[in-house]
Short mmCIF file of C-alpha atoms in Angstrom, two decimals:
data_model
loop_
_atom_site.label_atom_id
_atom_site.label_comp_id
_atom_site.label_asym_id
_atom_site.label_seq_id
_atom_site.Cartn_x
_atom_site.Cartn_y
_atom_site.Cartn_z
CA MET A 11 -0.16 0.21 0.19
CA SER A 12 2.73 2.47 1.19
CA SER A 13 4.95 1.78 -1.63
CA ALA A 14 2.53 3.13 -4.44
CA TYR A 15 3.77 6.09 -2.79
CA LEU A 16 7.55 5.82 -2.92
CA ASN A 17 9.83 7.59 -5.72
CA LEU A 18 7.57 9.97 -6.76
CA THR A 19 9.01 13.12 -8.63
CA PHE A 20 9.11 16.33 -6.98
CA ARG A 21 7.56 19.26 -8.51
CA ALA A 22 6.72 22.65 -6.62
CA GLY A 23 3.04 22.70 -6.85
CA GLY A 24 2.55 19.20 -8.28
CA ARG A 25 -0.47 17.56 -7.55
CA THR A 26 -0.42 14.09 -9.54
CA ARG A 27 1.98 11.30 -9.43
CA GLU A 28 4.07 12.99 -12.56
CA GLY A 29 5.14 15.37 -10.17
CA ILE A 30 3.95 16.41 -6.55
CA ASP A 31 4.96 18.55 -3.58
CA CYS A 32 4.40 17.53 0.08
CA ALA A 33 1.11 19.04 0.59
CA GLY A 34 -0.04 17.19 -2.92
CA LEU A 35 1.49 14.30 -1.47
CA ALA A 36 -0.40 14.52 1.68
CA MET A 37 -3.75 15.29 -0.53
CA LEU A 38 -3.29 11.94 -2.71
CA TRP A 39 -2.29 10.23 0.19
CA LEU A 40 -5.71 11.16 1.96
CA ARG A 41 -7.88 11.01 -1.10
CA GLU A 42 -6.67 7.55 -2.25
CA GLN A 43 -6.45 5.78 1.50
CA LEU A 44 -8.93 7.48 3.43
CA GLY A 45 -11.41 8.58 0.96
CA ILE A 46 -10.89 12.33 2.49
CA GLU A 47 -11.11 14.75 -0.55
CA VAL A 48 -8.91 18.26 0.27
CA PRO A 49 -10.08 20.70 -2.36
CA ASP A 50 -7.13 21.65 -4.83
CA THR A 51 -7.09 25.84 -4.87
CA PRO A 52 -4.17 26.84 -5.04
CA THR A 53 -3.84 30.47 -3.48
CA ASP A 54 -0.50 33.09 -2.84
CA ASP A 55 -2.69 34.71 -0.48
CA SER A 56 -1.41 34.53 3.12
CA GLN A 57 -4.08 36.07 4.44
CA ALA A 58 -6.46 33.44 3.11
CA ALA A 59 -4.48 30.89 5.27
CA GLY A 60 -3.84 33.09 8.16
CA GLY A 61 -6.57 31.68 9.83
CA ALA A 62 -5.80 27.87 9.30
CA VAL A 63 -2.18 28.62 9.93
CA ALA A 64 -3.35 29.77 13.18
CA GLY A 65 -5.40 27.58 14.08
CA VAL A 66 -2.78 24.68 13.30
CA LEU A 67 0.18 26.42 15.23
CA GLN A 68 -1.98 26.75 18.44
CA ARG A 69 -2.48 23.01 18.23
CA GLY A 70 0.77 22.58 18.63
CA PHE A 71 3.00 19.26 18.31
CA LYS A 72 2.06 16.76 20.66
CA GLY A 73 3.30 13.52 18.94
CA LEU A 74 2.71 12.17 15.76
CA GLY A 75 -0.73 11.14 16.19
CA GLU A 76 -2.89 8.59 14.70
CA SER A 77 -2.13 7.02 10.99
CA GLY A 78 -3.12 9.23 8.65
CA SER A 79 -2.61 12.43 10.74
CA LEU A 80 -0.91 15.31 9.02
CA VAL A 81 2.36 16.48 10.64
CA PHE A 82 3.53 20.02 9.95
CA PHE A 83 6.83 21.18 9.99
CA ARG A 84 8.67 24.86 9.96
CA ARG A 85 11.68 25.89 9.28
CA ARG A 86 13.83 26.89 12.38
CA LYS A 87 13.88 30.84 11.28
CA ASP A 88 9.97 30.70 10.25
CA THR A 89 6.61 30.58 11.75
CA PHE A 90 4.54 29.18 9.00
CA PRO A 91 4.72 25.62 8.37
CA THR A 92 6.47 25.09 4.97
CA HIS A 93 6.55 20.90 4.91
CA VAL A 94 4.10 18.71 5.73
CA ALA A 95 4.33 14.62 6.25
CA THR A 96 1.71 12.14 6.60
CA HIS A 97 1.87 9.76 9.50
CA LEU A 98 1.39 6.04 8.36
CA GLY A 99 1.32 4.33 11.97
CA GLY A 100 4.50 3.27 13.91
CA GLY A 101 6.22 6.54 13.66
CA ARG A 102 6.85 6.19 9.91
CA LEU A 103 6.30 9.32 7.82
CA LEU A 104 5.66 9.82 4.04
CA HIS A 105 6.90 12.96 2.43
CA ILE A 106 8.72 14.48 -0.42
CA LEU A 107 11.22 17.25 0.03
CA SER A 108 12.30 19.67 -2.93
CA GLY A 109 15.06 17.97 -5.41
CA CYS A 110 14.48 14.49 -3.67
CA GLU A 111 11.83 11.83 -4.77
CA SER A 112 9.14 10.92 -2.49
CA ARG A 113 9.85 8.68 0.91
CA ILE A 114 8.80 7.26 4.32
CA ASP A 115 11.28 8.22 7.40
CA ASN A 116 11.29 6.76 10.68
CA GLY A 117 9.92 9.38 12.95
CA ILE A 118 11.38 13.23 12.80
CA THR A 119 14.89 12.38 13.41
CA LEU A 120 16.25 13.26 9.88
CA LEU A 121 13.90 16.16 9.21
CA GLY A 122 15.33 17.79 12.71
CA ARG A 123 18.75 17.59 10.90
CA LEU A 124 17.60 19.31 7.73
CA GLY A 125 16.29 22.24 10.07
CA TYR A 126 12.47 21.06 9.86
CA LEU A 127 10.71 21.36 13.46
CA PRO A 128 7.44 19.55 14.05
CA CYS A 129 4.80 22.45 14.95
CA ALA A 130 1.60 20.70 14.31
CA THR A 131 -0.06 17.40 13.98
CA VAL A 132 -3.77 17.55 12.64
CA PRO A 133 -5.81 14.28 12.65
CA PRO A 134 -6.98 13.08 9.03
CA ILE A 135 -10.80 13.71 9.61
CA GLU A 136 -10.07 17.79 9.75
CA ALA A 137 -7.74 17.96 6.75
CA PRO A 138 -10.27 19.22 4.64
CA ALA A 139 -10.84 22.33 6.71
CA LEU A 140 -7.17 23.01 6.04
CA ALA A 141 -7.40 23.45 2.43
CA ALA A 142 -6.19 26.66 2.06
CA LEU A 143 -3.62 25.87 4.23
CA LEU A 144 -2.32 22.87 2.38
CA ASN A 145 -2.84 24.67 -1.19
CA ASP A 146 -0.78 27.71 -0.04
CA ARG A 147 2.44 28.00 -2.18
CA ARG A 148 4.81 28.39 0.67
CA MET A 149 3.67 24.73 1.52
#
């Protein structure tokens, strides 16, 4: 099941298996594995995502959460989340970074070494409400 999401090619703003970014990969997994549709409405409007970002950051990071949860990361110098991974259970995170293919990592250690700090975990059932954040071009 999760092997179908490995080695996909990174493309900024990508939403298909032909080229995908971290938000697109999270949306693809939610749609195909849980039947949760996250509207794909790209925006450059930081104000539109502002409420979603504030809500996510208020949650804070309290662990990886249940399988299917979205784990948001920010760079050390930023407050806005710039990366998202999908928790597959057992500490495994499905994600993709610029210049790399999609992969599964065990835990957050490698992302931490790359300068990404976990800032929030959102259960899968709440993912559609985060469409503005997942579609913000900074993700």
